mmCIF file of C-alpha atoms and ligand atoms in Angstrom:
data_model
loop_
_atom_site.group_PDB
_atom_site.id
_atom_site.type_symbol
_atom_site.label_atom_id
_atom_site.label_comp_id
_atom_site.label_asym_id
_atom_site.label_seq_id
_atom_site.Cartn_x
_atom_site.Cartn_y
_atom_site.Cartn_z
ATOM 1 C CA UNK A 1 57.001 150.798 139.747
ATOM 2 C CA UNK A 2 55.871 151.017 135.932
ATOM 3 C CA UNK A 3 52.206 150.619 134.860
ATOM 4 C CA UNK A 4 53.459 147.260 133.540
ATOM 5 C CA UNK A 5 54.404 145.868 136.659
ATOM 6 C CA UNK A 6 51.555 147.045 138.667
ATOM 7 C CA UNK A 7 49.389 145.178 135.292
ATOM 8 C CA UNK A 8 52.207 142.001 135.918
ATOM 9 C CA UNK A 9 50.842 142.355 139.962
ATOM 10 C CA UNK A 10 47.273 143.090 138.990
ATOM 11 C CA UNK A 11 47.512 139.234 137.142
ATOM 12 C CA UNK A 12 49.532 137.674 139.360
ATOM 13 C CA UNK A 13 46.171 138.095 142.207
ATOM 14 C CA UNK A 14 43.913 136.972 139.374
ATOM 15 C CA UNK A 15 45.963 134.433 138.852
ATOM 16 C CA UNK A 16 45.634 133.263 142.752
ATOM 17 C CA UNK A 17 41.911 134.538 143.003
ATOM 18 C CA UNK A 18 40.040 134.315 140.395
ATOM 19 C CA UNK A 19 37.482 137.345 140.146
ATOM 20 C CA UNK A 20 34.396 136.537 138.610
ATOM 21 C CA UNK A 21 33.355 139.824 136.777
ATOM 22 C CA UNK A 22 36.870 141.221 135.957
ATOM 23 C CA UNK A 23 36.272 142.532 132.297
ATOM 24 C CA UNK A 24 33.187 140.398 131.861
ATOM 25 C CA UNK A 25 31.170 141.052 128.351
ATOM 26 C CA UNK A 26 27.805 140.134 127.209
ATOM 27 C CA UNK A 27 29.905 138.172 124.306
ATOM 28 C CA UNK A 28 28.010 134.448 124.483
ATOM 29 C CA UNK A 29 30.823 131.853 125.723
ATOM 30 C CA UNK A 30 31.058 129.411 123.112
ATOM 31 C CA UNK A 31 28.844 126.187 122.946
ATOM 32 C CA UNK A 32 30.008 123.445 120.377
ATOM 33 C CA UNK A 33 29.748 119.674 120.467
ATOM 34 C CA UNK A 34 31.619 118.023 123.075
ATOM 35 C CA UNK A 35 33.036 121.398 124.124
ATOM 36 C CA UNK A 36 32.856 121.172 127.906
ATOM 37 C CA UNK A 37 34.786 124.635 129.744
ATOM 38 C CA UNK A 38 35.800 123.863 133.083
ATOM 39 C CA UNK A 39 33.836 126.200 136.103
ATOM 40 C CA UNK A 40 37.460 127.694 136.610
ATOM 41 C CA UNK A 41 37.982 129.005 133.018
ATOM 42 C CA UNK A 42 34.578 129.920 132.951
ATOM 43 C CA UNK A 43 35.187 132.476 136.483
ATOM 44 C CA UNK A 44 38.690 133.699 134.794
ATOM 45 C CA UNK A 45 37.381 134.618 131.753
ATOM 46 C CA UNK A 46 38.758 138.128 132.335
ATOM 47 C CA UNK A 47 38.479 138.573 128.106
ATOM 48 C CA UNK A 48 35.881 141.836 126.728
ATOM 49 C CA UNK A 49 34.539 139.777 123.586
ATOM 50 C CA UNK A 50 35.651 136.582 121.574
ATOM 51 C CA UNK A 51 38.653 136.229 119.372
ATOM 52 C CA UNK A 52 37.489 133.079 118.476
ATOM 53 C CA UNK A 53 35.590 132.630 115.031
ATOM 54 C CA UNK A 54 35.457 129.242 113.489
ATOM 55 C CA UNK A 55 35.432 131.060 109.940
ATOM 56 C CA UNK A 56 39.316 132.032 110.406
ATOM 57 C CA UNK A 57 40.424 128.396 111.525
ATOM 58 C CA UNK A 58 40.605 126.839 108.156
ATOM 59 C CA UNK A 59 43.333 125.166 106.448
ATOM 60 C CA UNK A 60 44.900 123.948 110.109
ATOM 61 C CA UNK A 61 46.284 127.214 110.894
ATOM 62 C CA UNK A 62 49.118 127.805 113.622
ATOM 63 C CA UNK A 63 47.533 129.850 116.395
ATOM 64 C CA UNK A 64 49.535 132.353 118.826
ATOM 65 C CA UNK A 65 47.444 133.535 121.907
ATOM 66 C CA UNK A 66 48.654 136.486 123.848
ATOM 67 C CA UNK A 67 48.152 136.471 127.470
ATOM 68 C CA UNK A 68 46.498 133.539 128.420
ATOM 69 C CA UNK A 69 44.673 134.375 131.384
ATOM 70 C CA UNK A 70 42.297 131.364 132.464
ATOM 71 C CA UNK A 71 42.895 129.694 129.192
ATOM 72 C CA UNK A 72 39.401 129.545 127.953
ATOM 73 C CA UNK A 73 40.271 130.791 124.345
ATOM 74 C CA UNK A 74 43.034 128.821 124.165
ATOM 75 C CA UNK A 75 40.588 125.576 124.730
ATOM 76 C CA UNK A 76 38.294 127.126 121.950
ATOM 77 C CA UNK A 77 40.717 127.512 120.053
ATOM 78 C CA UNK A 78 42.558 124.061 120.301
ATOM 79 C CA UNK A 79 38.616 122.844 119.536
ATOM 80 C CA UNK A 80 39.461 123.570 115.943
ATOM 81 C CA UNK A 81 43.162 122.835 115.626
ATOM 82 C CA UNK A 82 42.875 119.362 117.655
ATOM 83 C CA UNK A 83 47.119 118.617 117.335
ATOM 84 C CA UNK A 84 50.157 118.886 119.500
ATOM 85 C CA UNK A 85 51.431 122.486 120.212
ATOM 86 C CA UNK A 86 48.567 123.864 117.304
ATOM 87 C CA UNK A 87 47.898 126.730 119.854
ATOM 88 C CA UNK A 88 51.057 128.377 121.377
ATOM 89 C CA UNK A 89 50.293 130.497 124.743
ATOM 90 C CA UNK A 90 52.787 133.572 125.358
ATOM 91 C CA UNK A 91 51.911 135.737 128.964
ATOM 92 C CA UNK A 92 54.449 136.821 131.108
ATOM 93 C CA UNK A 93 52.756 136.123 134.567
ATOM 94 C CA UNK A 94 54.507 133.033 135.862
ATOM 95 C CA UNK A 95 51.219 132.032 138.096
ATOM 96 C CA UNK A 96 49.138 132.823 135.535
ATOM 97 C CA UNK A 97 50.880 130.606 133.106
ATOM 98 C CA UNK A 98 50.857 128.161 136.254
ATOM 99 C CA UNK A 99 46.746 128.545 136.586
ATOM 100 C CA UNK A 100 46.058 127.975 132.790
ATOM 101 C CA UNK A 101 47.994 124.760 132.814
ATOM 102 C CA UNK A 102 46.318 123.449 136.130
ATOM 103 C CA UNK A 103 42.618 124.132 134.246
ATOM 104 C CA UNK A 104 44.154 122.389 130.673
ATOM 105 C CA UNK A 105 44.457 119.444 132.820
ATOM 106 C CA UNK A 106 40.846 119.598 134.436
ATOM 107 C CA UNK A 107 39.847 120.054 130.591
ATOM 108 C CA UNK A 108 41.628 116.825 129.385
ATOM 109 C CA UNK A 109 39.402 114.931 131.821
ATOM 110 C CA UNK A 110 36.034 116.515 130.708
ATOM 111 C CA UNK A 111 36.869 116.789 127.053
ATOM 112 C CA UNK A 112 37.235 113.533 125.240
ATOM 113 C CA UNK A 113 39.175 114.995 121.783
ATOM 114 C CA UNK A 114 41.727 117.383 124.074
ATOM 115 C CA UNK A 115 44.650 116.546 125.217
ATOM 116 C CA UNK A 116 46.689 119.206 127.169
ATOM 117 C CA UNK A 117 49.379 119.435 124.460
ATOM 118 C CA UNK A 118 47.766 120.795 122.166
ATOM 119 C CA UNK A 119 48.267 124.232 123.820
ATOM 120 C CA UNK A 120 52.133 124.907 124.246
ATOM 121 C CA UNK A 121 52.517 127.392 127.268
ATOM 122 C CA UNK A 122 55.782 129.594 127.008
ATOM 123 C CA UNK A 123 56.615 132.915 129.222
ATOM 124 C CA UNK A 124 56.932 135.971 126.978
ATOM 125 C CA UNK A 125 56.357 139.333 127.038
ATOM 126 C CA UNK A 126 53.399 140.872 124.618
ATOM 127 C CA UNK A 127 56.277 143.452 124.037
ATOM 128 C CA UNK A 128 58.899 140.960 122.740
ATOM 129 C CA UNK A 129 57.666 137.706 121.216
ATOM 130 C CA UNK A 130 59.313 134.899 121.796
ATOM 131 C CA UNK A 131 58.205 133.687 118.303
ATOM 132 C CA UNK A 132 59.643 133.783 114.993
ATOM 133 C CA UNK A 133 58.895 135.806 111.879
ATOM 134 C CA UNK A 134 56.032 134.966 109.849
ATOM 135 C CA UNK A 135 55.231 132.053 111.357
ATOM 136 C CA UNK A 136 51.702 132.140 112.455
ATOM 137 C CA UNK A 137 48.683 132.044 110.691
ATOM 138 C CA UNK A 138 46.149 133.788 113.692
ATOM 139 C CA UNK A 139 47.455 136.035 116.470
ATOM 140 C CA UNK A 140 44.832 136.622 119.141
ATOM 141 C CA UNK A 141 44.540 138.667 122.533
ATOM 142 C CA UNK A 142 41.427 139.909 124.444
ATOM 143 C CA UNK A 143 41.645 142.327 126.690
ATOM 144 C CA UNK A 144 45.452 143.374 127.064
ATOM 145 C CA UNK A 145 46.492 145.191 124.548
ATOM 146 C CA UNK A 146 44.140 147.787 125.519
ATOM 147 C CA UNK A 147 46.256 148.536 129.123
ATOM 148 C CA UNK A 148 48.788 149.342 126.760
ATOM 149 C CA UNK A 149 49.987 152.955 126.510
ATOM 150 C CA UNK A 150 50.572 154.422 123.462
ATOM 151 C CA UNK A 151 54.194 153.592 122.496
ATOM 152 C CA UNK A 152 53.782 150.177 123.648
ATOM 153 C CA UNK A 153 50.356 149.231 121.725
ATOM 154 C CA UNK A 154 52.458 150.754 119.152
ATOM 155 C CA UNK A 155 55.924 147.844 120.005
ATOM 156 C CA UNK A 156 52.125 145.193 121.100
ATOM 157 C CA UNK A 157 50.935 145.302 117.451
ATOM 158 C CA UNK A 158 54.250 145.501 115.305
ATOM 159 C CA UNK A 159 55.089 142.460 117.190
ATOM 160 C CA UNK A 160 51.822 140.442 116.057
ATOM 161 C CA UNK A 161 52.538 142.317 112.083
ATOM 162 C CA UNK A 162 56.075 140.617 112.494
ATOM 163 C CA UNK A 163 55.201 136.760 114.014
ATOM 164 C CA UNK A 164 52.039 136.810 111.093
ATOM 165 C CA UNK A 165 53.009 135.285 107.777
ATOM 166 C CA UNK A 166 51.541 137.011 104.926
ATOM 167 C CA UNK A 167 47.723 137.157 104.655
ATOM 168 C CA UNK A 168 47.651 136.174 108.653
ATOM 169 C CA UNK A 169 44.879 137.650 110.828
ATOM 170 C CA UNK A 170 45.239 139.060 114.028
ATOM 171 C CA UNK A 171 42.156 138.934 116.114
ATOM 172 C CA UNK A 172 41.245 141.796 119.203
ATOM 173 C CA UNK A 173 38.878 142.341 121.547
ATOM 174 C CA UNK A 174 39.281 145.075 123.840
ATOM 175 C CA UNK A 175 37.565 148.161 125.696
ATOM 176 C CA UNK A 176 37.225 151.596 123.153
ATOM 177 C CA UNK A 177 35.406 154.767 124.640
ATOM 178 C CA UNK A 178 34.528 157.496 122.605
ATOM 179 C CA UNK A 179 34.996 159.839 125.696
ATOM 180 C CA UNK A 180 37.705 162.073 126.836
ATOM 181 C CA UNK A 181 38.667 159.696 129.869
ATOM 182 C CA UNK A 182 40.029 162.102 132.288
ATOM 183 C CA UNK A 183 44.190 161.948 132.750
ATOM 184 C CA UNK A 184 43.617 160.949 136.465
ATOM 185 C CA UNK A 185 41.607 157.853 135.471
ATOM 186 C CA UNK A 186 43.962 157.265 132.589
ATOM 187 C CA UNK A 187 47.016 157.563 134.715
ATOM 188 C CA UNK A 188 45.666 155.252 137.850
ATOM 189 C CA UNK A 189 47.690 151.988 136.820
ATOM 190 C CA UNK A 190 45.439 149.621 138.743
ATOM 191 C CA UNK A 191 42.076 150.919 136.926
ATOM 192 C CA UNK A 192 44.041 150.697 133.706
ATOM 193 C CA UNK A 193 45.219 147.113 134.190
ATOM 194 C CA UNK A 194 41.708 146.357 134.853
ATOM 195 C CA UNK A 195 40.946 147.378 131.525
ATOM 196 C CA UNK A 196 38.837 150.427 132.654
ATOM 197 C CA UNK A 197 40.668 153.518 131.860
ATOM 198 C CA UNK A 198 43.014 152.581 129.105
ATOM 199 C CA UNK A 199 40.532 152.492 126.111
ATOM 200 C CA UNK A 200 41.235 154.612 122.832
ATOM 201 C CA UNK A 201 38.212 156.302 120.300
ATOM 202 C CA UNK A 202 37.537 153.230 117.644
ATOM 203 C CA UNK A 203 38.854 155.307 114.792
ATOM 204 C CA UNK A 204 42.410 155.719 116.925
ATOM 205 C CA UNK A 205 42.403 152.110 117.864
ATOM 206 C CA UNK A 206 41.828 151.303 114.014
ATOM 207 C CA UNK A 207 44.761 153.686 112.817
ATOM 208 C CA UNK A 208 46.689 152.478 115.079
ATOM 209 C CA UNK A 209 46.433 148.989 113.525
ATOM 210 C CA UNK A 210 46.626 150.245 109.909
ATOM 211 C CA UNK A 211 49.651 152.629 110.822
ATOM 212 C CA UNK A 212 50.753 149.029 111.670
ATOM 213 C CA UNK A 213 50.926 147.956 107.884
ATOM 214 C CA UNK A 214 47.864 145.836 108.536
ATOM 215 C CA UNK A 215 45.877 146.516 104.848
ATOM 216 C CA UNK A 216 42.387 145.182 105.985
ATOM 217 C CA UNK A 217 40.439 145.968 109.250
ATOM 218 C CA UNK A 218 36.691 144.053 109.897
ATOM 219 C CA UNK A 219 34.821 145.180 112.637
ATOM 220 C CA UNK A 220 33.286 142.162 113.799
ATOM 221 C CA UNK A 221 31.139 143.490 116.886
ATOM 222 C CA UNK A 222 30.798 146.095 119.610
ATOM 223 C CA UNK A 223 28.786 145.617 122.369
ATOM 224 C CA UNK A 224 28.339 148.018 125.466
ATOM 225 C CA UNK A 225 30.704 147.208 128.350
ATOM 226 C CA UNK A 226 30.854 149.212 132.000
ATOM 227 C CA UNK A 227 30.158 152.896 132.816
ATOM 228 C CA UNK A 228 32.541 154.885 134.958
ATOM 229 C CA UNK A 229 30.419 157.026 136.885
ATOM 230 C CA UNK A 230 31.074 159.738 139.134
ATOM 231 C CA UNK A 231 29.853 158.154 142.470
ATOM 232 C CA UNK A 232 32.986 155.213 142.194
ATOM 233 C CA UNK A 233 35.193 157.108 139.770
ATOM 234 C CA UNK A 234 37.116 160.122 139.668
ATOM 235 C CA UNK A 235 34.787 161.625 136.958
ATOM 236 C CA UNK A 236 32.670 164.094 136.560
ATOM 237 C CA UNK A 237 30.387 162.551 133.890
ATOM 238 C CA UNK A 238 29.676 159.213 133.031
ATOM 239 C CA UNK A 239 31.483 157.723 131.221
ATOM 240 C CA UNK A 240 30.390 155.064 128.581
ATOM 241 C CA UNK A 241 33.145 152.417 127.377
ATOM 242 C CA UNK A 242 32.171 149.561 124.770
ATOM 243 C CA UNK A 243 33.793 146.462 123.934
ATOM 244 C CA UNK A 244 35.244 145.753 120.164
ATOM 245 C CA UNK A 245 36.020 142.580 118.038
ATOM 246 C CA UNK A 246 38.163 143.453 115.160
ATOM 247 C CA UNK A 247 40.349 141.378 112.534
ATOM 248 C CA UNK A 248 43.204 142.705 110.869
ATOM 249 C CA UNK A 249 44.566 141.358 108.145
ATOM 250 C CA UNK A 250 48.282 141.305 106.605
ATOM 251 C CA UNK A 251 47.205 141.814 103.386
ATOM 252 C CA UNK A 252 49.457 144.071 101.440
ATOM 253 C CA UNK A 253 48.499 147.730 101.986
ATOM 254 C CA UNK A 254 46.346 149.319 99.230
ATOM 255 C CA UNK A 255 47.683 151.959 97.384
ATOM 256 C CA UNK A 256 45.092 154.181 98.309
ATOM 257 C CA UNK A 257 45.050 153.239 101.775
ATOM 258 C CA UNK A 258 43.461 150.375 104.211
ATOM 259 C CA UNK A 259 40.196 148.763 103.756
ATOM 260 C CA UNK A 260 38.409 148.854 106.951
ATOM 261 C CA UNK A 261 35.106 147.035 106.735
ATOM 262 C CA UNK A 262 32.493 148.192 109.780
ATOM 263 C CA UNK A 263 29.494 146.901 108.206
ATOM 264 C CA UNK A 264 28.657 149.208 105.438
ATOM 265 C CA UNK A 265 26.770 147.535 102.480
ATOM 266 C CA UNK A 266 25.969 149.345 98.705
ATOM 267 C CA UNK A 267 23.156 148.235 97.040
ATOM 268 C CA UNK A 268 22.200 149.269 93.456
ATOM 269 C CA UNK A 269 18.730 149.938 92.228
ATOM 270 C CA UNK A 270 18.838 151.646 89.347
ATOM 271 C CA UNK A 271 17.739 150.459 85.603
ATOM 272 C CA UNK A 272 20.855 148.861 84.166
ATOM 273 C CA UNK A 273 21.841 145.276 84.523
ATOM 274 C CA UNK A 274 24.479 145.939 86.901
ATOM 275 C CA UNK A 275 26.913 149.071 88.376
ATOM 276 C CA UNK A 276 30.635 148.847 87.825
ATOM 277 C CA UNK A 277 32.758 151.361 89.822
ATOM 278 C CA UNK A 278 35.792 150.588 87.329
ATOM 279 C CA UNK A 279 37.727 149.441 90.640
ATOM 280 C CA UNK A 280 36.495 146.343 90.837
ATOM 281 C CA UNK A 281 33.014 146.802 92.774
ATOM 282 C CA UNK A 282 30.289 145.405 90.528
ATOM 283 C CA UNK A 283 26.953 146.033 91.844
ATOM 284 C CA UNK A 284 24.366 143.469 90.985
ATOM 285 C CA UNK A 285 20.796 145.591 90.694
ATOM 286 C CA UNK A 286 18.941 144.523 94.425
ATOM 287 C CA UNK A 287 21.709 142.817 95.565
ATOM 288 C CA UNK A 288 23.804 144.186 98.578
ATOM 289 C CA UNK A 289 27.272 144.137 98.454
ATOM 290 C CA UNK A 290 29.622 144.542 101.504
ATOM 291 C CA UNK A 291 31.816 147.259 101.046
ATOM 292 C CA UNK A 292 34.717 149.045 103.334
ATOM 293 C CA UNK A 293 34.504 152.480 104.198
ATOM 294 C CA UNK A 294 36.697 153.746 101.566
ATOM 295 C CA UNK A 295 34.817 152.322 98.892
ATOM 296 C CA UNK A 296 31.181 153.397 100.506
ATOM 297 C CA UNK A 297 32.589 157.122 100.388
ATOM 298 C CA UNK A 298 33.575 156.709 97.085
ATOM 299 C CA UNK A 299 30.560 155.430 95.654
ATOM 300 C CA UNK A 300 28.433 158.113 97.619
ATOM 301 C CA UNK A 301 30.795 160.663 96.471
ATOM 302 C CA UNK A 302 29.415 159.916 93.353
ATOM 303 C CA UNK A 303 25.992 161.332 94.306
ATOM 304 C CA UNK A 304 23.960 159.526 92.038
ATOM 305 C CA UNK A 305 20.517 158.697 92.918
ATOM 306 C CA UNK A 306 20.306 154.871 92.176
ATOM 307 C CA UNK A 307 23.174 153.658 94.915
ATOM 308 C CA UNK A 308 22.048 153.735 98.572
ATOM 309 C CA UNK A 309 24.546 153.115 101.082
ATOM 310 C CA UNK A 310 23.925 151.723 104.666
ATOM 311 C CA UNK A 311 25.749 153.072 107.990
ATOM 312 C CA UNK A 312 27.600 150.847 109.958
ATOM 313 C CA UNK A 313 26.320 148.026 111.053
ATOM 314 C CA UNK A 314 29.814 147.770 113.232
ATOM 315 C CA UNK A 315 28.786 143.760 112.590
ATOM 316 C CA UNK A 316 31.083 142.562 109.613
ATOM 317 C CA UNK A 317 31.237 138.952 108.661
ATOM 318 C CA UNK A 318 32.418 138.911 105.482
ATOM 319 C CA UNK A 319 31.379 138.868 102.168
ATOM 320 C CA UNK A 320 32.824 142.233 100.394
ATOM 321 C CA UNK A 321 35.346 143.168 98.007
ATOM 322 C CA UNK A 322 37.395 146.180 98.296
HETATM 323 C C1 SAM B 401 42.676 140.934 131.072
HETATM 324 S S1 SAM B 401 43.592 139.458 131.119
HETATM 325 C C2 SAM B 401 42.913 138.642 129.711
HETATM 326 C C3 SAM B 401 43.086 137.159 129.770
HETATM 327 C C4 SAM B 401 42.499 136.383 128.591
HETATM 328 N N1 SAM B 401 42.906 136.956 127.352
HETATM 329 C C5 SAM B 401 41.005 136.305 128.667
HETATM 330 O O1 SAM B 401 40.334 136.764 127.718
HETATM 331 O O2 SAM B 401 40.467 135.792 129.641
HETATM 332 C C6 SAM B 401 45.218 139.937 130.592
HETATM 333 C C7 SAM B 401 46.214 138.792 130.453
HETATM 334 O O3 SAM B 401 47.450 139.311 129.909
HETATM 335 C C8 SAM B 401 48.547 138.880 130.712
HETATM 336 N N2 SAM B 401 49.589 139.928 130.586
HETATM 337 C C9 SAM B 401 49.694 141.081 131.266
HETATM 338 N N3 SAM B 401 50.749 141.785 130.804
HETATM 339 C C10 SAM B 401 51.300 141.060 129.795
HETATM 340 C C11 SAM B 401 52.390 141.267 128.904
HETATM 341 N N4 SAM B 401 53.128 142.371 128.967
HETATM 342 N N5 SAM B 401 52.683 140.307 128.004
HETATM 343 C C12 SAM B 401 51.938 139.153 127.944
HETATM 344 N N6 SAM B 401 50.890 138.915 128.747
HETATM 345 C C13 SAM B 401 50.563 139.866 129.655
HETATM 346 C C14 SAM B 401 47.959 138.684 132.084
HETATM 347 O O4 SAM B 401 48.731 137.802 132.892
HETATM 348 C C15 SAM B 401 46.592 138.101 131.749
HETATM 349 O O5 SAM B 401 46.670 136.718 131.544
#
């Protein structure tokens, strides 16, 4: 059996018991007027972080979820779109597609403004869409695409590139640990389905969405997640994994490479009325200015001595130019 059948089995029980504490984040569940999240969706909430951000749901945007899992997103998500089939569901667990409808029903009756067709349930695989070219404005999945080995992240992500129109975002959250995770822990498909041994270094996670085509990358959080410790795990060391929000964008790829924003500001403080990089970065004296990675090494590469540049904040909520 592949590790993507022992991931489909994994789901299928989750589907049938729900386990309180699979994944599991310190993300805050979303609380908004007249938003009330059935007990169920609350216990399969099996998600690392939120994809949902209220700031990318403008201009009544078609939504695609991938793998739907209790369907709490998807209800957050239909919050904002409020219309027939404005949030499309793909997940390739038949009970779990099964669950998700049961607990849009028990929503309809708590939630005045929902009404269970707003989410459109189909069975798909993360690996083959069943959705057409650019034809989504917001792609989201939480937790999945990190059980993914390398060659299918690879097929997970070109798959959200191709369903996004132009300028579409896909949102993540998943696991990333900076560690070495040992090949045995990596290679036990039940521990990776559980979304504890599959996790990649940030900066490969990142490239791997920018080898994508994806031109802009935010780094919206990251948030400690679970330890793997060598009393219940086939470690020697502990092992520290966090949990990541990122955005990528479809923008077109810059010439000189991706813009990946993880919270780095410039500020200027010199004596003249303002700083401009000649690349379209104009530094206001006192005023911070979000700026991606690329253009934070640029400007320090500059070494002058009236620029200061912050680390990462690895909190990035827009507001830069790059
Ligand atoms: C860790 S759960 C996350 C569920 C949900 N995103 C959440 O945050 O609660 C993973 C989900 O992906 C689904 N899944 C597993 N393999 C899949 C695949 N190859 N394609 C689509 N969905 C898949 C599972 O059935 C499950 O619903």
């Amino acid at each position: 059996m592949s590790y993507l059948e022992t991931t489909k089995n994994v789901y299928k029980e989750a589907a049938e018991n729900p386990q309180v504490g699979l994944c599991c984040t310190t993300t805050p569940v979303w609380q908004l007027p007249g938003l009330s999240i059935p007990k169920k969706m609350l216990d399969m909430n099996y998600g690392c972080g939120s994809t949902v951000n209220p700031r990318d749901l403008v201009n009544n945007p078609k939504i695609l979820y991938v793998g739907v899992g209790g369907g709490m997103e998807l209800l957050q998500f239909a919050y904002f779109s409020r219309q027939k089939d404005g949030v499309i569901g793909v997940d390739v667990v038949d009970e779990m597609l099964q669950v998700s409808k049961d607990n849009f029903a028990i929503a309809e009756k708590d939630n005045a403004w929902f009404s269970s067709d707003f989410v459109k349930l189909v069975k798909g695989d993360a690996l083959n869409l069943p959705i057409e070219n650019n034809s989504i404005d917001i792609a989201a999945q939480n937790c999945l695409f990190n059980i993914f080995k390398h060659d299918d992240l690879k097929k997970a992500l070109q798959e959200m590139y191709r369903v996004l129109k132009p300028r579409g975002r896909l949102v993540l959250s998943d696991p990333t640990c900076e560690q070495r995770i040992p090949g045995k822990l990596r290679d036990d498909e039940r521990l990776r389905a559980l979304c504890l041994s599959g996790s990649l270094p940030l900066k490969d996670y990142i490239k791997m969405i920018t080898d994508t085509g994806f031109g802009t990358v935010e780094i919206r959080a990251k948030r400690p997640y679970r330890i793997l410790d060598p009393v219940n795990y086939d470690t020697d060391e502990l092992i520290f994994i966090e949990s990541v929000e990122v955005c990528a964008i479809k923008d077109p790829m810059p010439a000189d490479g991706p813009c990946v924003f993880t919270g780095k500001t410039a500020i200027y403080y010199g004596m003249e009325d303002f700083f401009d990089d000649m690349k379209g970065h104009f530094l206001m004296p006192n005023q911070p200015l979000a700026v991606c990675d690329k253009t934070a090494g640029a400007l320090k590469g500059l070494n002058r001595n009236d620029i200061f540049i912050s680390e990462s904040t690895w909190f990035y909520d827009g507001g830069g130019c790059c």
